[in-house]
Amino acid sequence: MSIRSLRTRLTAVLVATVTAAGVAGVVSTAPAQARPADAQIYSAAMGKNIPVRVLRAANGSNSAPTLYLLDGLRAPNNDNGWLINTDVVRFFSNKNVNVVLPYGGAGTFYQDWQNRDPVLGNVKWETFLTRELPAAMKARFGSDGVRNAIAGLSMSGTSALILATDHPNMYQGVASFSGYPVSSEPGFAQGIGLAVGQIGGDVNNMWGVWPGGQWLAKDPALHAGNLRGKRVYISAGLGGSNIDPTADPVKFAQFVPLETAAGIASQQYIGTLRMNGINPVTHITQDGTHWWTYWQARLKEAWFSTLGPALGA
């Protein structure tokens, strides 16, 4: 397939589907788990408290590694999609890692925006996630501040890769589930803009006017070499599904085309990683839908293959 025809296909898939529908863009022998803790972490950068749920390390260590687990496009301000839709609490109950699930961030791509947005406000999630929250985790929850990994799905799959690429000294592992890691390319860039717009934000306030501003600087594929020496996991499906688009067009639009686009983007990114001497763990299949049941399974696979080994947990 030529680059021109590929981009035409990407643009059609992303623009049509993001416009049509929103997305959200599990007998232990370990010691008894510590109870999950809820906390309000103040962000000086954003001038407000950010609620977080912390799944404490099972062994109660005062020097535990940390996994930051990000939410999707429509992340609620009072909960986290991983908690609502998956068995993440049970899965990590016997793992010796602090798992941090921030609440909020819908439509922000968890970035520091260039300009204040009339709807989304003063968006400085990158500062919060890489400075303010890690400091709080070390001071209040026994994280060692050294062994860190980050993972996300859909919107935040892209975000996790951007943050790991921009802060390679912070993260030892990163996982993207159904992300779009070629974010500045035609089609994908327009899809990101439409996704942000669904939450009421103006993407020009995030990275500037495409293709200028920070768009190229924030494209993980253009800076893939920054992940050399890191453990990387990439998963996505290519949209194979038994969902009948005529019988359930809304479900089809939410689950299938967006996953197809994620599969195309992820395949391209995997090739770029390999060209840069990085050998990621991958799970690209013909099937797979853009939904939590798929991401739950991939998180477990990523933990055992990539994130846990990266953290020594």
Tab-separated table of N, CA and C in Angstrom, residues 143-286:
chain	number	residue	atom	x	y	z
A	143	SER	N	6.622	4.819	47.625
A	143	SER	CA	7.240	4.560	46.331
A	143	SER	C	8.705	4.964	46.392
A	144	ASP	N	9.549	4.213	45.698
A	144	ASP	CA	10.978	4.497	45.797
A	144	ASP	C	11.422	5.666	44.933
A	145	GLY	N	10.539	6.134	44.021
A	145	GLY	CA	10.875	7.278	43.183
A	145	GLY	C	11.855	6.980	42.083
A	146	VAL	N	12.246	5.711	41.930
A	146	VAL	CA	13.252	5.322	40.937
A	146	VAL	C	12.674	4.378	39.908
A	147	ARG	N	11.993	3.340	40.368
A	147	ARG	CA	11.433	2.331	39.463
A	147	ARG	C	9.996	2.720	39.104
A	148	ASN	N	9.822	3.185	37.883
A	148	ASN	CA	8.519	3.654	37.440
A	148	ASN	C	8.174	3.071	36.074
A	149	ALA	N	6.884	2.824	35.862
A	149	ALA	CA	6.374	2.438	34.556
A	149	ALA	C	5.041	3.146	34.349
A	150	ILE	N	4.615	3.221	33.086
A	150	ILE	CA	3.383	3.929	32.770
A	150	ILE	C	2.655	3.186	31.655
A	151	ALA	N	1.321	3.184	31.723
A	151	ALA	CA	0.525	2.482	30.726
A	151	ALA	C	-0.795	3.213	30.532
A	152	GLY	N	-1.371	3.045	29.336
A	152	GLY	CA	-2.660	3.664	29.055
A	152	GLY	C	-3.326	3.024	27.859
A	153	LEU	N	-4.581	3.413	27.632
A	153	LEU	CA	-5.380	2.845	26.553
A	153	LEU	C	-5.972	3.950	25.687
A	154	SER	N	-6.052	3.694	24.389
A	154	SER	CA	-6.649	4.640	23.435
A	154	SER	C	-5.961	5.998	23.582
A	155	MET	N	-6.677	7.043	23.986
A	155	MET	CA	-6.051	8.351	24.172
A	155	MET	C	-4.789	8.232	25.015
A	156	SER	N	-4.894	7.560	26.158
A	156	SER	CA	-3.764	7.535	27.082
A	156	SER	C	-2.709	6.507	26.708
A	157	GLY	N	-3.018	5.601	25.756
A	157	GLY	CA	-1.950	4.785	25.196
A	157	GLY	C	-0.962	5.669	24.467
A	158	THR	N	-1.516	6.627	23.709
A	158	THR	CA	-0.681	7.641	23.067
A	158	THR	C	0.064	8.448	24.121
A	159	SER	N	-0.658	8.865	25.163
A	159	SER	CA	-0.069	9.693	26.215
A	159	SER	C	1.078	8.979	26.917
A	160	ALA	N	0.880	7.697	27.242
A	160	ALA	CA	1.925	6.950	27.943
A	160	ALA	C	3.206	6.913	27.130
A	161	LEU	N	3.083	6.712	25.827
A	161	LEU	CA	4.270	6.679	24.971
A	161	LEU	C	4.920	8.052	24.863
A	162	ILE	N	4.112	9.104	24.784
A	162	ILE	CA	4.675	10.455	24.735
A	162	ILE	C	5.445	10.745	26.022
A	163	LEU	N	4.840	10.439	27.167
A	163	LEU	CA	5.487	10.740	28.439
A	163	LEU	C	6.764	9.927	28.626
A	164	ALA	N	6.723	8.643	28.262
A	164	ALA	CA	7.926	7.818	28.386
A	164	ALA	C	9.020	8.279	27.435
A	165	THR	N	8.630	8.730	26.249
A	165	THR	CA	9.599	9.215	25.267
A	165	THR	C	10.207	10.536	25.704
A	166	ASP	N	9.384	11.414	26.286
A	166	ASP	CA	9.868	12.720	26.725
A	166	ASP	C	10.633	12.666	28.043
A	167	HIS	N	10.410	11.605	28.826
A	167	HIS	CA	11.053	11.489	30.142
A	167	HIS	C	11.684	10.100	30.290
A	168	PRO	N	12.636	9.781	29.435
A	168	PRO	CA	13.199	8.418	29.445
A	168	PRO	C	13.949	8.083	30.725
A	169	ASN	N	14.399	9.076	31.461
A	169	ASN	CA	15.106	8.790	32.702
A	169	ASN	C	14.159	8.443	33.849
A	170	MET	N	12.874	8.674	33.641
A	170	MET	CA	11.904	8.415	34.705
A	170	MET	C	11.312	7.015	34.631
A	171	TYR	N	11.028	6.543	33.408
A	171	TYR	CA	10.287	5.291	33.244
A	171	TYR	C	11.184	4.172	32.721
A	172	GLN	N	11.046	3.008	33.355
A	172	GLN	CA	11.761	1.835	32.871
A	172	GLN	C	10.895	0.984	31.934
A	173	GLY	N	9.588	1.190	31.979
A	173	GLY	CA	8.687	0.421	31.137
A	173	GLY	C	7.480	1.246	30.731
A	174	VAL	N	6.918	0.897	29.563
A	174	VAL	CA	5.740	1.616	29.063
A	174	VAL	C	4.891	0.647	28.258
A	175	ALA	N	3.567	0.802	28.360
A	175	ALA	CA	2.650	-0.032	27.586
A	175	ALA	C	1.562	0.833	26.981
A	176	SER	N	1.260	0.565	25.714
A	176	SER	CA	0.186	1.241	24.999
A	176	SER	C	-0.803	0.200	24.503
A	177	PHE	N	-2.064	0.368	24.907
A	177	PHE	CA	-3.137	-0.497	24.453
A	177	PHE	C	-4.035	0.312	23.516
A	178	SER	N	-4.037	-0.029	22.242
A	178	SER	CA	-4.894	0.648	21.247
A	178	SER	C	-4.615	2.141	21.166
A	179	GLY	N	-3.349	2.514	21.263
A	179	GLY	CA	-2.981	3.916	21.142
A	179	GLY	C	-2.728	4.316	19.697
A	180	TYR	N	-2.369	5.593	19.515
A	180	TYR	CA	-2.116	6.174	18.183
A	180	TYR	C	-0.747	6.847	18.203
A	181	PRO	N	0.324	6.055	18.163
A	181	PRO	CA	1.665	6.594	18.414
A	181	PRO	C	2.341	7.238	17.219
A	182	VAL	N	1.591	7.527	16.158
A	182	VAL	CA	2.130	8.316	15.042
A	182	VAL	C	1.292	9.601	14.976
A	183	SER	N	1.324	10.336	16.078
A	183	SER	CA	0.318	11.355	16.352
A	183	SER	C	0.349	12.565	15.437
A	184	SER	N	1.466	12.840	14.775
A	184	SER	CA	1.528	14.025	13.922
A	184	SER	C	1.164	13.732	12.475
A	185	GLU	N	0.974	12.461	12.131
A	185	GLU	CA	0.700	12.114	10.732
A	185	GLU	C	-0.704	12.554	10.308
A	186	PRO	N	-0.856	12.920	9.045
A	186	PRO	CA	-2.184	13.266	8.541
A	186	PRO	C	-3.174	12.143	8.822
A	187	GLY	N	-4.348	12.489	9.195
A	187	GLY	CA	-5.359	11.509	9.579
A	187	GLY	C	-5.359	11.312	11.070
A	188	PHE	N	-4.237	10.902	11.627
A	188	PHE	CA	-4.152	10.733	13.071
A	188	PHE	C	-4.211	12.080	13.783
A	189	ALA	N	-3.507	13.061	13.279
A	189	ALA	CA	-3.544	14.388	13.893
A	189	ALA	C	-4.955	14.950	13.881
A	190	GLN	N	-5.656	14.790	12.768
A	190	GLN	CA	-7.020	15.290	12.685
A	190	GLN	C	-7.944	14.512	13.621
A	191	GLY	N	-7.702	13.204	13.752
A	191	GLY	CA	-8.483	12.402	14.682
A	191	GLY	C	-8.279	12.841	16.119
A	192	ILE	N	-7.034	13.175	16.485
A	192	ILE	CA	-6.753	13.671	17.835
A	192	ILE	C	-7.494	14.980	18.073
A	193	GLY	N	-7.482	15.862	17.081
A	193	GLY	CA	-8.189	17.129	17.220
A	193	GLY	C	-9.677	16.941	17.423
A	194	LEU	N	-10.264	16.016	16.680
A	194	LEU	CA	-11.690	15.752	16.821
A	194	LEU	C	-12.007	15.127	18.178
A	195	ALA	N	-11.126	14.260	18.654
A	195	ALA	CA	-11.329	13.639	19.961
A	195	ALA	C	-11.307	14.693	21.066
A	196	VAL	N	-10.328	15.579	21.026
A	196	VAL	CA	-10.259	16.660	22.011
A	196	VAL	C	-11.516	17.519	21.936
A	197	GLY	N	-11.975	17.788	20.720
A	197	GLY	CA	-13.168	18.600	20.530
A	197	GLY	C	-14.416	17.969	21.106
A	198	GLN	N	-14.473	16.635	21.145
A	198	GLN	CA	-15.635	15.972	21.731
A	198	GLN	C	-15.782	16.272	23.214
A	199	ILE	N	-14.680	16.551	23.876
A	199	ILE	CA	-14.720	16.884	25.304
A	199	ILE	C	-14.854	18.394	25.493
A	200	GLY	N	-14.859	19.142	24.405
A	200	GLY	CA	-15.044	20.583	24.481
A	200	GLY	C	-13.783	21.394	24.357
A	201	GLY	N	-12.631	20.732	24.241
A	201	GLY	CA	-11.369	21.446	24.159
A	201	GLY	C	-10.999	21.825	22.736
A	202	ASP	N	-10.050	22.732	22.638
A	202	ASP	CA	-9.515	23.175	21.348
A	202	ASP	C	-8.090	22.659	21.239
A	203	VAL	N	-7.859	21.709	20.317
A	203	VAL	CA	-6.548	21.074	20.216
A	203	VAL	C	-5.454	22.077	19.891
A	204	ASN	N	-5.790	23.215	19.301
A	204	ASN	CA	-4.772	24.240	19.031
A	204	ASN	C	-4.178	24.787	20.317
A	205	ASN	N	-4.918	24.680	21.406
A	205	ASN	CA	-4.380	25.103	22.699
A	205	ASN	C	-3.460	24.055	23.314
A	206	MET	N	-3.516	22.847	22.790
A	206	MET	CA	-2.669	21.778	23.324
A	206	MET	C	-1.269	21.858	22.736
A	207	TRP	N	-1.145	21.645	21.436
A	207	TRP	CA	0.162	21.600	20.789
A	207	TRP	C	0.329	22.667	19.716
A	208	GLY	N	-0.592	23.596	19.613
A	208	GLY	CA	-0.510	24.594	18.564
A	208	GLY	C	-1.216	24.129	17.304
A	209	VAL	N	-1.057	24.898	16.248
A	209	VAL	CA	-1.734	24.606	14.987
A	209	VAL	C	-0.912	23.599	14.193
A	210	TRP	N	-1.525	22.457	13.890
A	210	TRP	CA	-0.856	21.411	13.107
A	210	TRP	C	-0.538	21.921	11.710
A	211	PRO	N	0.629	21.566	11.146
A	211	PRO	CA	1.672	20.676	11.676
A	211	PRO	C	2.778	21.408	12.418
A	212	GLY	N	2.522	22.674	12.757
A	212	GLY	CA	3.521	23.441	13.495
A	212	GLY	C	3.408	23.215	14.989
A	213	GLY	N	3.785	24.236	15.761
A	213	GLY	CA	3.720	24.116	17.209
A	213	GLY	C	4.557	22.958	17.714
A	214	GLN	N	3.980	22.163	18.619
A	214	GLN	CA	4.687	21.032	19.224
A	214	GLN	C	4.309	19.688	18.620
A	215	TRP	N	3.571	19.687	17.521
A	215	TRP	CA	3.076	18.429	16.982
A	215	TRP	C	4.199	17.438	16.674
A	216	LEU	N	5.258	17.888	16.055
A	216	LEU	CA	6.353	16.970	15.721
A	216	LEU	C	7.129	16.567	16.970
A	217	ALA	N	7.270	17.473	17.903
A	217	ALA	CA	7.996	17.171	19.142
A	217	ALA	C	7.254	16.150	19.990
A	218	LYS	N	5.938	16.087	19.834
A	218	LYS	CA	5.122	15.206	20.659
A	218	LYS	C	4.696	13.934	19.932
A	219	ASP	N	5.356	13.599	18.860
A	219	ASP	CA	5.061	12.379	18.121
A	219	ASP	C	6.037	11.285	18.555
A	220	PRO	N	5.567	10.248	19.264
A	220	PRO	CA	6.488	9.204	19.740
A	220	PRO	C	7.288	8.540	18.624
A	221	ALA	N	6.684	8.395	17.451
A	221	ALA	CA	7.378	7.716	16.357
A	221	ALA	C	8.586	8.492	15.866
A	222	LEU	N	8.544	9.815	15.998
A	222	LEU	CA	9.659	10.633	15.528
A	222	LEU	C	10.810	10.680	16.520
A	223	HIS	N	10.587	10.154	17.717
A	223	HIS	CA	11.624	10.176	18.762
A	223	HIS	C	11.746	8.805	19.411
A	224	ALA	N	11.513	7.775	18.610
A	224	ALA	CA	11.477	6.410	19.137
A	224	ALA	C	12.789	5.998	19.790
A	225	GLY	N	13.898	6.541	19.324
A	225	GLY	CA	15.191	6.174	19.887
A	225	GLY	C	15.329	6.483	21.364
A	226	ASN	N	14.493	7.383	21.881
A	226	ASN	CA	14.549	7.711	23.305
A	226	ASN	C	14.189	6.522	24.194
A	227	LEU	N	13.533	5.517	23.617
A	227	LEU	CA	13.112	4.363	24.413
A	227	LEU	C	14.127	3.219	24.376
A	228	ARG	N	15.294	3.455	23.804
A	228	ARG	CA	16.331	2.406	23.839
A	228	ARG	C	16.653	2.049	25.286
A	229	GLY	N	16.726	0.760	25.556
A	229	GLY	CA	17.018	0.294	26.903
A	229	GLY	C	15.796	0.162	27.786
A	230	LYS	N	14.625	0.559	27.290
A	230	LYS	CA	13.388	0.442	28.052
A	230	LYS	C	12.610	-0.788	27.599
A	231	ARG	N	11.743	-1.269	28.466
A	231	ARG	CA	10.822	-2.340	28.090
A	231	ARG	C	9.543	-1.708	27.552
A	232	VAL	N	9.132	-2.145	26.366
A	232	VAL	CA	8.005	-1.524	25.672
A	232	VAL	C	7.014	-2.602	25.251
A	233	TYR	N	5.730	-2.320	25.482
A	233	TYR	CA	4.658	-3.232	25.076
A	233	TYR	C	3.662	-2.446	24.225
A	234	ILE	N	3.299	-3.002	23.061
A	234	ILE	CA	2.353	-2.356	22.150
A	234	ILE	C	1.300	-3.376	21.737
A	235	SER	N	0.019	-3.027	21.923
A	235	SER	CA	-1.046	-3.920	21.466
A	235	SER	C	-2.133	-3.128	20.760
A	236	ALA	N	-2.791	-3.796	19.831
A	236	ALA	CA	-3.961	-3.238	19.140
A	236	ALA	C	-4.537	-4.334	18.261
A	237	GLY	N	-5.792	-4.172	17.905
A	237	GLY	CA	-6.428	-5.080	16.969
A	237	GLY	C	-6.633	-4.395	15.638
A	238	LEU	N	-6.839	-5.196	14.621
A	238	LEU	CA	-7.059	-4.655	13.279
A	238	LEU	C	-8.531	-4.627	12.898
A	239	GLY	N	-9.391	-4.747	13.913
A	239	GLY	CA	-10.804	-4.463	13.702
A	239	GLY	C	-11.680	-5.628	13.345
A	240	GLY	N	-11.138	-6.858	13.255
A	240	GLY	CA	-11.985	-7.997	12.987
A	240	GLY	C	-13.011	-8.168	14.093
A	241	SER	N	-14.282	-8.298	13.747
A	241	SER	CA	-15.324	-8.326	14.766
A	241	SER	C	-16.563	-8.997	14.212
A	242	ASN	N	-17.354	-9.566	15.117
A	242	ASN	CA	-18.635	-10.124	14.702
A	242	ASN	C	-19.783	-9.133	14.904
A	243	ILE	N	-19.443	-7.884	15.150
A	243	ILE	CA	-20.477	-6.861	15.316
A	243	ILE	C	-21.036	-6.489	13.945
A	244	ASP	N	-22.329	-6.557	13.810
A	244	ASP	CA	-23.002	-6.239	12.542
A	244	ASP	C	-23.226	-4.736	12.472
A	245	PRO	N	-22.582	-4.018	11.535
A	245	PRO	CA	-22.733	-2.559	11.476
A	245	PRO	C	-24.146	-2.113	11.139
A	246	THR	N	-24.920	-2.951	10.487
A	246	THR	CA	-26.300	-2.568	10.169
A	246	THR	C	-27.228	-2.799	11.350
A	247	ALA	N	-26.925	-3.824	12.167
A	247	ALA	CA	-27.778	-4.123	13.317
A	247	ALA	C	-27.474	-3.217	14.508
A	248	ASP	N	-26.209	-2.852	14.672
A	248	ASP	CA	-25.812	-2.015	15.817
A	248	ASP	C	-24.760	-1.013	15.359
A	249	PRO	N	-25.175	0.004	14.587
A	249	PRO	CA	-24.189	0.930	14.007
A	249	PRO	C	-23.418	1.733	15.040
A	250	VAL	N	-24.052	2.083	16.167
A	250	VAL	CA	-23.344	2.859	17.191
A	250	VAL	C	-22.238	2.030	17.819
A	251	LYS	N	-22.560	0.796	18.192
A	251	LYS	CA	-21.551	-0.086	18.788
A	251	LYS	C	-20.430	-0.357	17.800
A	252	PHE	N	-20.803	-0.565	16.538
A	252	PHE	CA	-19.783	-0.792	15.517
A	252	PHE	C	-18.854	0.412	15.409
A	253	ALA	N	-19.415	1.626	15.377
A	253	ALA	CA	-18.602	2.837	15.236
A	253	ALA	C	-17.692	3.045	16.434
A	254	GLN	N	-18.144	2.642	17.628
A	254	GLN	CA	-17.329	2.809	18.829
A	254	GLN	C	-16.220	1.769	18.921
A	255	PHE	N	-16.509	0.536	18.519
A	255	PHE	CA	-15.600	-0.563	18.808
A	255	PHE	C	-14.642	-0.912	17.674
A	256	VAL	N	-15.062	-0.760	16.434
A	256	VAL	CA	-14.319	-1.382	15.345
A	256	VAL	C	-13.408	-0.417	14.582
A	257	PRO	N	-13.922	0.659	13.954
A	257	PRO	CA	-13.020	1.488	13.139
A	257	PRO	C	-11.897	2.142	13.941
A	258	LEU	N	-12.183	2.572	15.176
A	258	LEU	CA	-11.133	3.187	15.980
A	258	LEU	C	-10.032	2.179	16.307
A	259	GLU	N	-10.425	0.935	16.523
A	259	GLU	CA	-9.425	-0.094	16.779
A	259	GLU	C	-8.631	-0.408	15.514
A	260	THR	N	-9.303	-0.377	14.376
A	260	THR	CA	-8.595	-0.585	13.111
A	260	THR	C	-7.513	0.467	12.928
A	261	ALA	N	-7.863	1.723	13.180
A	261	ALA	CA	-6.884	2.802	13.068
A	261	ALA	C	-5.749	2.624	14.069
A	262	ALA	N	-6.092	2.200	15.305
A	262	ALA	CA	-5.050	1.954	16.306
A	262	ALA	C	-4.122	0.832	15.854
A	263	GLY	N	-4.692	-0.187	15.216
A	263	GLY	CA	-3.866	-1.276	14.719
A	263	GLY	C	-2.904	-0.826	13.645
A	264	ILE	N	-3.386	-0.006	12.728
A	264	ILE	CA	-2.517	0.516	11.664
A	264	ILE	C	-1.398	1.374	12.258
A	265	ALA	N	-1.764	2.271	13.171
A	265	ALA	CA	-0.770	3.146	13.794
A	265	ALA	C	0.249	2.348	14.595
A	266	SER	N	-0.236	1.374	15.357
A	266	SER	CA	0.655	0.594	16.214
A	266	SER	C	1.613	-0.259	15.389
A	267	GLN	N	1.120	-0.847	14.301
A	267	GLN	CA	2.010	-1.611	13.422
A	267	GLN	C	3.122	-0.732	12.866
A	268	GLN	N	2.766	0.447	12.434
A	268	GLN	CA	3.766	1.364	11.886
A	268	GLN	C	4.792	1.750	12.947
A	269	TYR	N	4.308	2.007	14.162
A	269	TYR	CA	5.196	2.403	15.254
A	269	TYR	C	6.131	1.263	15.653
A	270	ILE	N	5.618	0.049	15.672
A	270	ILE	CA	6.459	-1.107	15.999
A	270	ILE	C	7.626	-1.213	15.020
A	271	GLY	N	7.344	-0.992	13.735
A	271	GLY	CA	8.419	-1.003	12.750
A	271	GLY	C	9.451	0.074	13.019
A	272	THR	N	8.985	1.244	13.432
A	272	THR	CA	9.902	2.341	13.751
A	272	THR	C	10.751	2.012	14.963
A	273	LEU	N	10.149	1.409	15.986
A	273	LEU	CA	10.916	1.000	17.162
A	273	LEU	C	12.028	0.034	16.767
A	274	ARG	N	11.696	-0.937	15.961
A	274	ARG	CA	12.692	-1.939	15.562
A	274	ARG	C	13.810	-1.319	14.741
A	275	MET	N	13.477	-0.358	13.900
A	275	MET	CA	14.511	0.341	13.137
A	275	MET	C	15.463	1.101	14.050
A	276	ASN	N	14.988	1.443	15.254
A	276	ASN	CA	15.810	2.162	16.224
A	276	ASN	C	16.454	1.236	17.256
A	277	GLY	N	16.449	-0.055	16.965
A	277	GLY	CA	17.128	-0.995	17.843
A	277	GLY	C	16.351	-1.372	19.084
A	278	ILE	N	15.030	-1.165	19.063
A	278	ILE	CA	14.171	-1.478	20.210
A	278	ILE	C	13.286	-2.651	19.825
A	279	ASN	N	13.245	-3.661	20.668
A	279	ASN	CA	12.469	-4.866	20.376
A	279	ASN	C	11.276	-4.944	21.333
A	280	PRO	N	10.145	-4.346	20.983
A	280	PRO	CA	9.004	-4.334	21.894
A	280	PRO	C	8.304	-5.678	21.948
A	281	VAL	N	7.602	-5.924	23.034
A	281	VAL	CA	6.648	-7.026	23.091
A	281	VAL	C	5.377	-6.528	22.412
A	282	THR	N	4.830	-7.313	21.501
A	282	THR	CA	3.691	-6.839	20.725
A	282	THR	C	2.546	-7.841	20.745
A	283	HIS	N	1.347	-7.307	20.567
A	283	HIS	CA	0.151	-8.143	20.432
A	283	HIS	C	-0.758	-7.448	19.424
A	284	ILE	N	-0.500	-7.696	18.163
A	284	ILE	CA	-1.315	-7.154	17.078
A	284	ILE	C	-2.070	-8.323	16.459
A	285	THR	N	-3.386	-8.253	16.482
A	285	THR	CA	-4.203	-9.346	15.974
A	285	THR	C	-5.227	-8.818	14.977
A	286	GLN	N	-5.783	-9.718	14.206
A	286	GLN	CA	-6.818	-9.341	13.255
A	286	GLN	C	-8.107	-8.957	13.970
